[in-house]
Amino acid sequence: SQTIHQWPATLVQPVGSPLSLECTVEGTSNPNLYWYRQAAGRGLQLLFYSVGIGQISSEVPQNLSASRPQDRQFILSSKKLLLSDSGFYLCAWSGGGDGYTFGSGTRLTVV
Amino acid sequence: RKEVEQDPGPFNVPEGATVAFNCTYSNSASQSFFWYRQDCRKEPKLLMSVYSSGNEDGRFTAQLNRASQYISLLIRDSKLSDSATYLCVVNAKQFYMRFGAGTRLTVKP
């Protein structure tokens, strides 16, 4: 069966520090991968999606970037965090069929 | 206009009540529709897909009206465990989907 792993679960980072969140999927090949962010009390905002290795589409221009160095690995990064980057970051995968499966999320607080 | 709009809620209902959530979407070319459930501080989880003919899963019934670009979710005989935020989800383009902001439901004893 397919599983998705996302870590860390919580993170507190100072303004201006770098960020790296990792997501890996097991039990499937060539998944579509996504990064979403959910601000407190808000809906999910699509940040990036990828349909293959090295293929990244950005939905919202900002100080975040994403990379897909391997088929089942998706990384979200920032060189310098802003206070507004705080939120609940969710990685998801899709096989192109029914819906997404989400990882357990990373709760990021920028202080 | 937002691509996916939901009743803002919150809905506070007693156990055993029937509650309905509504959702409208703006992209008439959308082909896939879902309801997700999100518990507090957890990731969203797929509740059910929404099919053109409508579909039922136990106490949950989903309806789609393409002409009105409208989706609904009906929960019958509400349980305390149904308390959560319900997200309406519509595919935006071939590879990704848009989420509504969610409707919070609290079922009280």
Coordinates of N, CA and C in Angstrom, one line a residue:
Chain A
S1 N 0.8 -1.2 0.0 CA 0.0 0.0 0.0 C 0.9 1.3 0.0
Q2 N 0.3 2.4 -0.4 CA 1.0 3.6 -0.5 C 1.0 4.3 0.8
T3 N 2.2 4.9 1.1 CA 2.3 5.7 2.3 C 3.1 7.0 2.0
I4 N 2.8 8.0 2.7 CA 3.5 9.3 2.5 C 4.0 9.7 3.8
H5 N 5.3 10.1 3.8 CA 6.0 10.5 5.1 C 6.4 12.0 4.9
Q6 N 6.2 12.7 6.0 CA 6.5 14.1 6.0 C 7.1 14.5 7.3
W7 N 8.2 15.2 7.3 CA 8.8 15.6 8.6 C 9.6 16.9 8.4
P8 N 9.8 17.6 9.6 CA 9.4 17.3 10.9 C 7.9 17.6 11.2
A9 N 7.4 17.2 12.3 CA 6.0 17.5 12.6 C 5.8 18.9 13.0
T10 N 6.7 19.4 13.8 CA 6.7 20.8 14.2 C 8.0 21.4 14.1
L11 N 8.0 22.7 13.9 CA 9.3 23.4 13.6 C 9.1 24.9 14.1
V12 N 10.1 25.4 14.9 CA 10.1 26.8 15.2 C 11.4 27.4 14.7
Q13 N 11.3 28.4 13.9 CA 12.5 28.9 13.2 C 12.5 30.4 13.3
P14 N 13.7 31.0 13.5 CA 13.7 32.5 13.5 C 13.6 33.1 12.1
V15 N 13.1 34.3 12.1 CA 13.0 35.1 10.9 C 14.4 35.1 10.2
G16 N 14.5 34.9 8.9 CA 15.7 35.0 8.2 C 16.5 33.7 8.1
S17 N 16.0 32.7 8.8 CA 16.7 31.4 8.8 C 16.2 30.6 7.6
P18 N 17.0 29.6 7.1 CA 16.6 28.7 6.0 C 15.6 27.7 6.4
L19 N 15.0 27.1 5.5 CA 14.0 26.0 5.7 C 14.1 24.9 4.7
S20 N 14.0 23.7 5.2 CA 13.9 22.5 4.3 C 12.9 21.5 4.9
L21 N 11.9 21.3 4.2 CA 10.9 20.3 4.6 C 10.9 19.2 3.5
E22 N 10.9 17.9 4.0 CA 11.0 16.8 3.1 C 9.7 15.9 3.1
C23 N 9.4 15.4 2.0 CA 8.3 14.5 1.8 C 8.7 13.3 1.0
T24 N 8.3 12.1 1.4 CA 8.6 11.0 0.5 C 7.4 10.1 0.5
V25 N 7.2 9.4 -0.7 CA 6.1 8.6 -0.9 C 6.6 7.2 -1.1
E26 N 6.0 6.2 -0.6 CA 6.3 4.8 -0.8 C 5.2 4.0 -1.4
G27 N 5.5 3.0 -2.2 CA 4.5 2.1 -2.7 C 3.8 2.5 -4.0
T28 N 4.4 3.5 -4.6 CA 3.9 4.0 -5.9 C 5.0 4.5 -6.7
S29 N 4.8 4.7 -8.0 CA 5.8 5.3 -8.9 C 5.2 6.4 -9.7
N30 N 6.1 7.4 -10.0 CA 5.7 8.5 -10.8 C 4.4 9.2 -10.2
P31 N 4.4 9.5 -8.9 CA 3.2 10.2 -8.4 C 3.2 11.6 -8.7
N32 N 2.1 12.3 -8.8 CA 2.0 13.7 -8.8 C 2.2 14.2 -7.3
L33 N 3.0 15.1 -7.1 CA 3.3 15.6 -5.7 C 3.0 17.0 -5.5
Y34 N 2.5 17.4 -4.4 CA 2.0 18.7 -4.1 C 2.5 19.2 -2.7
W35 N 2.7 20.6 -2.7 CA 2.9 21.2 -1.4 C 1.8 22.3 -1.2
Y36 N 1.1 22.2 -0.1 CA 0.0 23.1 0.2 C 0.4 23.8 1.6
R37 N -0.1 25.0 1.8 CA 0.1 25.6 3.1 C -1.3 26.0 3.6
Q38 N -1.5 25.9 4.9 CA -2.8 26.3 5.5 C -2.4 27.3 6.6
A39 N -2.8 28.5 6.4 CA -2.6 29.5 7.5 C -3.7 29.3 8.6
A40 N -3.4 29.8 9.8 CA -4.4 29.5 10.9 C -5.8 30.0 10.5
G41 N -6.7 29.1 10.6 CA -8.1 29.4 10.3 C -8.4 29.7 8.9
R42 N -7.5 29.3 8.0 CA -7.7 29.5 6.6 C -7.8 28.2 5.8
G43 N -8.1 28.4 4.5 CA -8.1 27.2 3.6 C -6.7 26.8 3.1
L44 N -6.7 25.7 2.4 CA -5.4 25.3 1.8 C -5.0 26.0 0.6
Q45 N -3.8 26.5 0.5 CA -3.3 27.2 -0.6 C -2.2 26.4 -1.3
L46 N -2.4 26.1 -2.6 CA -1.4 25.4 -3.3 C -0.2 26.2 -3.5
L47 N 1.0 25.6 -3.2 CA 2.3 26.3 -3.4 C 3.0 25.8 -4.6
F48 N 3.2 24.5 -4.7 CA 3.9 23.9 -5.8 C 3.3 22.5 -6.1
Y49 N 3.5 22.1 -7.4 CA 3.1 20.8 -7.7 C 4.2 20.2 -8.7
S50 N 4.3 18.9 -8.8 CA 5.3 18.3 -9.6 C 4.7 17.0 -10.3
V51 N 4.8 16.9 -11.6 CA 4.3 15.7 -12.2 C 5.5 14.7 -12.6
G52 N 6.7 15.1 -12.3 CA 7.8 14.2 -12.6 C 9.1 14.8 -12.0
I53 N 10.2 14.0 -12.0 CA 11.5 14.4 -11.5 C 11.9 15.7 -12.2
G54 N 12.3 16.7 -11.4 CA 12.8 17.9 -11.9 C 11.8 18.9 -12.5
Q55 N 10.5 18.4 -12.5 CA 9.4 19.3 -13.0 C 8.6 19.9 -11.9
I56 N 8.8 21.2 -11.7 CA 8.1 22.0 -10.7 C 7.3 23.1 -11.3
S57 N 6.0 23.2 -10.8 CA 5.2 24.3 -11.2 C 4.8 25.1 -9.9
S58 N 5.0 26.4 -10.0 CA 4.7 27.2 -8.9 C 3.4 27.9 -9.0
E59 N 2.6 27.9 -8.0 CA 1.3 28.5 -8.0 C 1.3 29.9 -7.5
V60 N 2.1 30.1 -6.5 CA 2.1 31.5 -5.9 C 3.6 31.9 -5.7
P61 N 4.0 33.0 -6.4 CA 5.3 33.5 -6.3 C 5.6 34.0 -4.9
Q62 N 6.7 33.6 -4.3 CA 7.0 34.0 -2.9 C 8.4 33.5 -2.6
N63 N 8.9 33.6 -1.4 CA 10.2 33.2 -1.1 C 10.4 31.8 -0.8
L64 N 9.6 30.9 -1.3 CA 9.7 29.5 -1.2 C 10.1 28.9 -2.5
S65 N 10.7 27.7 -2.5 CA 11.0 27.0 -3.7 C 10.8 25.5 -3.4
A66 N 10.7 24.7 -4.5 CA 10.5 23.3 -4.3 C 11.4 22.6 -5.3
S67 N 11.8 21.3 -4.9 CA 12.6 20.5 -5.8 C 12.1 19.1 -5.7
R68 N 12.3 18.3 -6.8 CA 12.0 16.9 -6.8 C 13.2 16.2 -7.4
P69 N 14.2 15.9 -6.5 CA 15.4 15.2 -6.9 C 15.2 13.8 -7.3
Q70 N 14.2 13.1 -6.7 CA 13.9 11.7 -7.0 C 12.4 11.5 -7.2
D71 N 12.1 10.4 -7.8 CA 10.7 10.2 -8.2 C 9.7 10.4 -7.1
R72 N 10.1 9.9 -5.9 CA 9.2 9.9 -4.8 C 9.6 10.8 -3.6
Q73 N 10.4 11.8 -4.0 CA 10.9 12.8 -3.0 C 10.5 14.2 -3.4
F74 N 10.0 15.0 -2.5 CA 9.6 16.4 -2.8 C 10.1 17.2 -1.6
I75 N 10.8 18.3 -1.9 CA 11.4 19.1 -0.9 C 10.9 20.6 -1.1
L76 N 10.5 21.2 0.1 CA 10.2 22.6 0.1 C 11.3 23.3 0.8
S77 N 11.7 24.4 0.3 CA 12.8 25.2 0.8 C 12.6 26.7 0.9
S78 N 13.3 27.3 1.7 CA 13.4 28.7 1.7 C 14.8 29.2 2.2
K79 N 15.3 30.2 1.6 CA 16.6 30.7 2.0 C 16.5 31.6 3.2
K80 N 15.4 32.3 3.3 CA 15.2 33.3 4.4 C 13.7 33.3 4.8
L81 N 13.4 32.8 5.9 CA 12.0 32.8 6.3 C 11.5 34.1 6.7
L82 N 10.2 34.4 6.4 CA 9.5 35.6 6.9 C 8.5 35.1 7.9
L83 N 8.0 36.1 8.7 CA 7.0 35.8 9.7 C 5.7 35.2 9.0
S84 N 5.4 35.8 7.8 CA 4.2 35.3 7.1 C 4.3 33.9 6.5
D85 N 5.5 33.3 6.7 CA 5.7 31.9 6.2 C 5.1 30.9 7.3
S86 N 4.8 31.4 8.4 CA 4.2 30.5 9.4 C 2.9 29.8 8.9
G87 N 2.7 28.6 9.3 CA 1.5 27.9 8.8 C 1.7 26.4 8.9
F88 N 0.7 25.7 8.4 CA 0.7 24.2 8.4 C 1.0 23.8 7.0
Y89 N 2.1 23.2 6.8 CA 2.6 22.8 5.5 C 2.2 21.3 5.2
L90 N 1.6 21.1 4.1 CA 1.1 19.7 3.8 C 1.6 19.3 2.5
C91 N 2.2 18.1 2.5 CA 2.6 17.4 1.3 C 1.5 16.4 0.9
A92 N 1.2 16.3 -0.4 CA 0.2 15.3 -0.8 C 0.7 14.6 -2.1
W93 N 0.1 13.4 -2.3 CA 0.4 12.8 -3.6 C -0.9 12.3 -4.2
S94 N -0.8 12.2 -5.5 CA -2.0 11.7 -6.3 C -1.5 10.8 -7.4
G95 N -2.2 9.8 -7.7 CA -1.9 8.9 -8.8 C -2.6 9.3 -10.0
G96 N -3.3 10.4 -9.9 CA -4.1 10.9 -11.1 C -5.5 10.5 -11.1
G97 N -5.9 9.7 -10.1 CA -7.2 9.2 -10.0 C -8.0 9.9 -8.9
D98 N -8.4 9.2 -7.9 CA -9.3 9.7 -6.9 C -8.6 10.5 -5.8
G99 N -8.6 11.8 -5.9 CA -8.2 12.7 -4.9 C -6.7 12.6 -4.5
Y100 N -6.4 13.3 -3.4 CA -5.1 13.3 -2.8 C -5.0 12.5 -1.6
T101 N -3.8 12.1 -1.2 CA -3.5 11.6 0.1 C -2.4 12.5 0.7
F102 N -2.7 13.0 1.9 CA -1.9 14.0 2.5 C -0.9 13.3 3.5
G103 N 0.3 13.9 3.6 CA 1.1 13.6 4.8 C 0.6 14.2 6.0
S104 N 1.2 13.9 7.1 CA 0.7 14.4 8.4 C 1.0 15.8 8.7
G105 N 1.7 16.5 7.8 CA 1.9 17.9 7.9 C 3.1 18.4 8.8
T106 N 3.6 19.6 8.6 CA 4.6 20.2 9.4 C 4.0 21.6 9.9
R107 N 4.0 21.8 11.2 CA 3.5 23.0 11.7 C 4.7 23.9 11.9
L108 N 4.8 25.0 11.1 CA 5.9 25.9 11.1 C 5.6 27.2 11.8
T109 N 6.3 27.6 12.8 CA 6.2 28.9 13.4 C 7.5 29.6 13.2
V110 N 7.3 30.8 12.6 CA 8.5 31.6 12.4 C 8.4 32.7 13.4
V111 N 9.5 32.9 14.2 CA 9.5 33.8 15.3 C 10.5 34.9 15.1
Chain B
R1 N -14.3 36.5 -7.5 CA -15.0 35.3 -6.9 C -14.0 34.2 -6.7
K2 N -14.1 33.6 -5.5 CA -13.2 32.5 -5.3 C -13.6 31.3 -6.1
E3 N -12.6 30.4 -6.4 CA -12.9 29.3 -7.3 C -13.8 28.3 -6.6
V4 N -13.6 28.1 -5.3 CA -14.5 27.2 -4.5 C -14.9 27.9 -3.3
E5 N -16.2 28.0 -3.1 CA -16.8 28.7 -2.0 C -17.7 27.8 -1.2
Q6 N -17.6 27.9 0.1 CA -18.4 27.1 1.0 C -19.1 27.9 2.0
D7 N -20.2 27.3 2.6 CA -20.8 27.9 3.7 C -19.8 28.2 4.8
P8 N -19.7 29.4 5.4 CA -18.6 29.6 6.3 C -18.8 28.9 7.7
G9 N -20.1 28.6 8.0 CA -20.3 28.0 9.3 C -20.0 28.9 10.4
P10 N -19.8 28.5 11.7 CA -19.8 27.1 12.0 C -21.2 26.6 12.2
F11 N -21.4 25.3 12.1 CA -22.6 24.6 12.3 C -22.6 23.9 13.6
N12 N -23.5 24.2 14.5 CA -23.6 23.5 15.8 C -24.9 22.8 15.9
V13 N -24.8 21.5 15.9 CA -26.0 20.7 15.8 C -26.0 19.7 17.0
P14 N -27.2 19.2 17.4 CA -27.3 18.1 18.4 C -27.1 16.8 17.7
E15 N -26.7 15.8 18.5 CA -26.6 14.5 18.0 C -27.9 14.0 17.4
G16 N -27.8 13.3 16.3 CA -29.0 12.8 15.6 C -29.5 13.7 14.6
A17 N -29.0 14.9 14.6 CA -29.6 15.9 13.6 C -29.0 15.6 12.2
T18 N -29.8 16.1 11.2 CA -29.3 16.1 9.8 C -28.8 17.5 9.5
V19 N -27.6 17.5 8.8 CA -27.0 18.8 8.5 C -26.5 18.7 7.0
A20 N -26.6 19.8 6.4 CA -26.2 19.9 5.0 C -25.2 21.0 4.7
F21 N -24.2 20.7 4.0 CA -23.2 21.7 3.6 C -23.3 22.0 2.1
N22 N -23.1 23.2 1.7 CA -23.1 23.6 0.3 C -21.8 24.1 -0.2
C23 N -21.6 24.0 -1.5 CA -20.3 24.5 -2.1 C -20.6 24.8 -3.5
T24 N -20.1 26.0 -3.9 CA -20.2 26.3 -5.3 C -18.7 26.5 -5.9
Y25 N -18.6 26.2 -7.2 CA -17.3 26.3 -7.9 C -17.5 27.2 -9.1
S26 N -16.4 27.8 -9.5 CA -16.5 28.8 -10.6 C -16.1 28.2 -12.0
N27 N -15.3 27.1 -12.0 CA -14.7 26.6 -13.2 C -15.7 25.6 -13.8
S28 N -16.4 25.9 -14.9 CA -17.3 25.0 -15.4 C -16.7 23.8 -16.1
A29 N -15.4 23.8 -16.3 CA -14.7 22.7 -16.9 C -14.3 21.7 -15.9
S30 N -14.5 21.9 -14.6 CA -14.1 21.0 -13.6 C -14.7 19.6 -13.8
Q31 N -14.0 18.6 -13.5 CA -14.5 17.2 -13.7 C -14.5 16.4 -12.5
S32 N -13.7 16.7 -11.5 CA -13.6 15.9 -10.3 C -13.9 16.7 -9.1
F33 N -14.7 16.0 -8.2 CA -15.2 16.7 -7.0 C -15.1 15.8 -5.8
F34 N -14.8 16.4 -4.7 CA -14.6 15.5 -3.5 C -15.0 16.3 -2.3
W35 N -15.3 15.6 -1.2 CA -15.4 16.1 0.1 C -14.3 15.5 1.0
Y36 N -13.6 16.4 1.7 CA -12.6 16.0 2.6 C -13.0 16.4 4.0
R37 N -12.5 15.6 5.0 CA -12.7 15.9 6.4 C -11.3 16.3 7.0
Q38 N -11.3 17.3 7.8 CA -10.1 17.7 8.5 C -10.4 17.9 10.0
D39 N -9.8 17.1 10.8 CA -9.9 17.2 12.3 C -8.9 18.3 12.7
C40 N -9.1 18.8 13.9 CA -8.3 19.9 14.4 C -6.8 19.6 14.4
R41 N -6.0 20.4 13.7 CA -4.6 20.3 13.7 C -4.1 19.0 13.1
K42 N -4.9 18.4 12.2 CA -4.6 17.2 11.5 C -4.6 17.5 10.0
E43 N -4.1 16.5 9.2 CA -4.2 16.6 7.7 C -5.6 16.3 7.2
P44 N -6.0 16.9 6.1 CA -7.3 16.5 5.5 C -7.3 15.1 5.1
K45 N -8.5 14.4 5.2 CA -8.6 13.0 4.7 C -9.8 12.9 3.8
L46 N -9.7 12.2 2.8 CA -10.8 12.0 1.8 C -12.0 11.4 2.5
L47 N -13.1 12.1 2.4 CA -14.4 11.5 2.9 C -15.1 10.8 1.8
M48 N -15.3 11.4 0.7 CA -15.9 10.8 -0.4 C -15.8 11.6 -1.7
S49 N -15.8 10.9 -2.8 CA -15.8 11.5 -4.1 C -17.3 11.9 -4.4
V50 N -17.5 12.8 -5.3 CA -18.8 13.2 -5.7 C -19.1 12.9 -7.1
Y51 N -20.0 12.1 -7.4 CA -20.3 11.6 -8.8 C -21.5 12.4 -9.3
S52 N -21.6 12.4 -10.6 CA -22.7 13.2 -11.3 C -24.1 12.7 -10.9
S53 N -24.2 11.4 -10.6 CA -25.5 10.9 -10.3 C -25.8 11.0 -8.8
G54 N -24.9 11.5 -8.1 CA -25.0 11.5 -6.6 C -24.6 10.2 -6.0
N55 N -24.1 10.2 -4.8 CA -23.7 9.0 -4.2 C -23.8 9.0 -2.7
E56 N -23.9 7.9 -2.1 CA -24.2 7.7 -0.7 C -23.1 6.8 -0.1
D57 N -22.7 7.1 1.1 CA -21.8 6.2 1.8 C -22.3 6.2 3.3
G58 N -23.1 5.3 3.6 CA -23.6 5.2 5.0 C -24.5 6.4 5.3
R59 N -24.1 7.2 6.3 CA -24.9 8.4 6.6 C -24.6 9.6 5.8
F60 N -23.7 9.5 4.9 CA -23.3 10.6 4.1 C -23.8 10.5 2.7
T61 N -24.3 11.6 2.2 CA -24.8 11.7 0.8 C -24.2 12.9 0.1
A62 N -23.6 12.7 -1.1 CA -23.1 13.8 -1.8 C -23.9 14.0 -3.1
Q63 N -24.1 15.3 -3.5 CA -24.8 15.6 -4.7 C -24.0 16.6 -5.5
L64 N -24.1 16.5 -6.8 CA -23.5 17.4 -7.8 C -24.5 17.9 -8.7
N65 N -24.5 19.2 -8.9 CA -25.4 19.9 -9.9 C -24.5 20.7 -10.8
R66 N -24.2 20.1 -12.0 CA -23.2 20.7 -12.9 C -23.8 22.0 -13.5
A67 N -25.1 22.1 -13.7 CA -25.7 23.3 -14.3 C -25.5 24.5 -13.4
S68 N -25.7 24.2 -12.1 CA -25.6 25.3 -11.1 C -24.2 25.4 -10.5
Q69 N -23.3 24.5 -10.9 CA -22.0 24.4 -10.4 C -22.0 24.4 -8.8
Y70 N -22.7 23.4 -8.3 CA -23.0 23.3 -6.9 C -22.8 21.9 -6.5
I71 N -22.2 21.8 -5.3 CA -22.0 20.5 -4.6 C -22.6 20.5 -3.2
S72 N -23.1 19.4 -2.8 CA -23.6 19.4 -1.4 C -23.2 18.1 -0.7
L73 N -23.2 18.2 0.6 CA -22.9 17.0 1.5 C -24.0 17.0 2.6
L74 N -24.7 15.9 2.7 CA -25.7 15.7 3.7 C -25.2 14.7 4.7
I75 N -25.3 15.0 5.9 CA -24.9 14.1 7.0 C -26.2 13.8 7.8
R76 N -26.6 12.5 7.8 CA -27.8 12.2 8.6 C -27.4 11.6 10.0
D77 N -28.3 11.7 10.9 CA -28.0 11.1 12.2 C -26.6 11.4 12.8
S78 N -26.4 12.7 12.9 CA -25.0 13.2 13.3 C -24.5 12.5 14.6
K79 N -23.2 12.2 14.6 CA -22.5 11.6 15.7 C -21.5 12.6 16.3
L80 N -21.2 12.5 17.5 CA -20.2 13.4 18.1 C -18.9 13.3 17.3
S81 N -18.6 12.1 16.8 CA -17.4 11.9 16.0 C -17.4 12.6 14.6
D82 N -18.5 13.1 14.2 CA -18.6 13.8 13.0 C -18.1 15.3 13.1
S83 N -17.8 15.7 14.3 CA -17.3 17.1 14.5 C -15.9 17.2 13.9
A84 N -15.9 18.2 12.9 CA -14.6 18.4 12.1 C -14.9 19.5 11.2
T85 N -13.9 19.8 10.4 CA -14.1 20.8 9.3 C -14.2 20.0 8.0
Y86 N -15.2 20.4 7.2 CA -15.5 19.7 5.9 C -15.1 20.6 4.8
L87 N -14.2 20.0 3.9 CA -13.6 20.8 2.8 C -14.2 20.3 1.5
C88 N -14.6 21.3 0.7 CA -15.1 21.0 -0.6 C -13.9 21.1 -1.6
V89 N -13.7 20.2 -2.5 CA -12.5 20.1 -3.3 C -12.9 19.9 -4.8
V90 N -12.4 20.7 -5.7 CA -12.7 20.7 -7.1 C -11.4 20.7 -7.9
N91 N -11.3 19.9 -8.9 CA -10.1 20.0 -9.7 C -10.1 21.3 -10.5
A92 N -8.9 22.0 -10.4 CA -8.8 23.3 -11.1 C -8.2 23.1 -12.5
K93 N -7.2 22.3 -12.6 CA -6.6 22.0 -13.9 C -6.3 20.5 -13.9
Q94 N -5.6 20.0 -14.9 CA -5.4 18.6 -15.0 C -4.8 18.0 -13.8
F95 N -3.8 18.7 -13.3 CA -2.9 18.1 -12.2 C -3.2 18.5 -10.8
Y96 N -4.1 19.5 -10.6 CA -4.2 19.9 -9.2 C -5.6 20.4 -8.9
M97 N -5.9 20.5 -7.6 CA -7.3 20.8 -7.2 C -7.3 22.0 -6.3
R98 N -8.5 22.6 -6.2 CA -8.7 23.7 -5.3 C -9.5 23.3 -4.1
F99 N -9.2 23.8 -3.0 CA -9.9 23.5 -1.8 C -10.7 24.7 -1.3
G100 N -11.9 24.5 -0.9 CA -12.7 25.5 -0.2 C -12.1 25.8 1.2
A101 N -12.5 26.9 1.8 CA -12.0 27.2 3.1 C -12.5 26.3 4.2
G102 N -13.5 25.6 3.9 CA -14.0 24.6 4.9 C -15.2 25.1 5.7
T103 N -16.0 24.2 6.2 CA -17.1 24.5 7.1 C -16.9 23.7 8.3
R104 N -16.9 24.4 9.4 CA -16.7 23.6 10.7 C -18.0 23.2 11.2
L105 N -18.0 21.9 11.6 CA -19.2 21.3 12.2 C -18.9 20.8 13.7
T106 N -19.8 21.2 14.6 CA -19.7 20.7 16.0 C -21.0 20.0 16.3
V107 N -20.9 18.7 16.6 CA -22.0 18.0 17.1 C -22.0 17.9 18.6
K108 N -23.1 18.3 19.2 CA -23.1 18.3 20.7 C -24.1 17.3 21.2
P109 N -23.8 16.8 22.4 CA -24.6 15.8 23.0 C -26.0 16.3 23.4

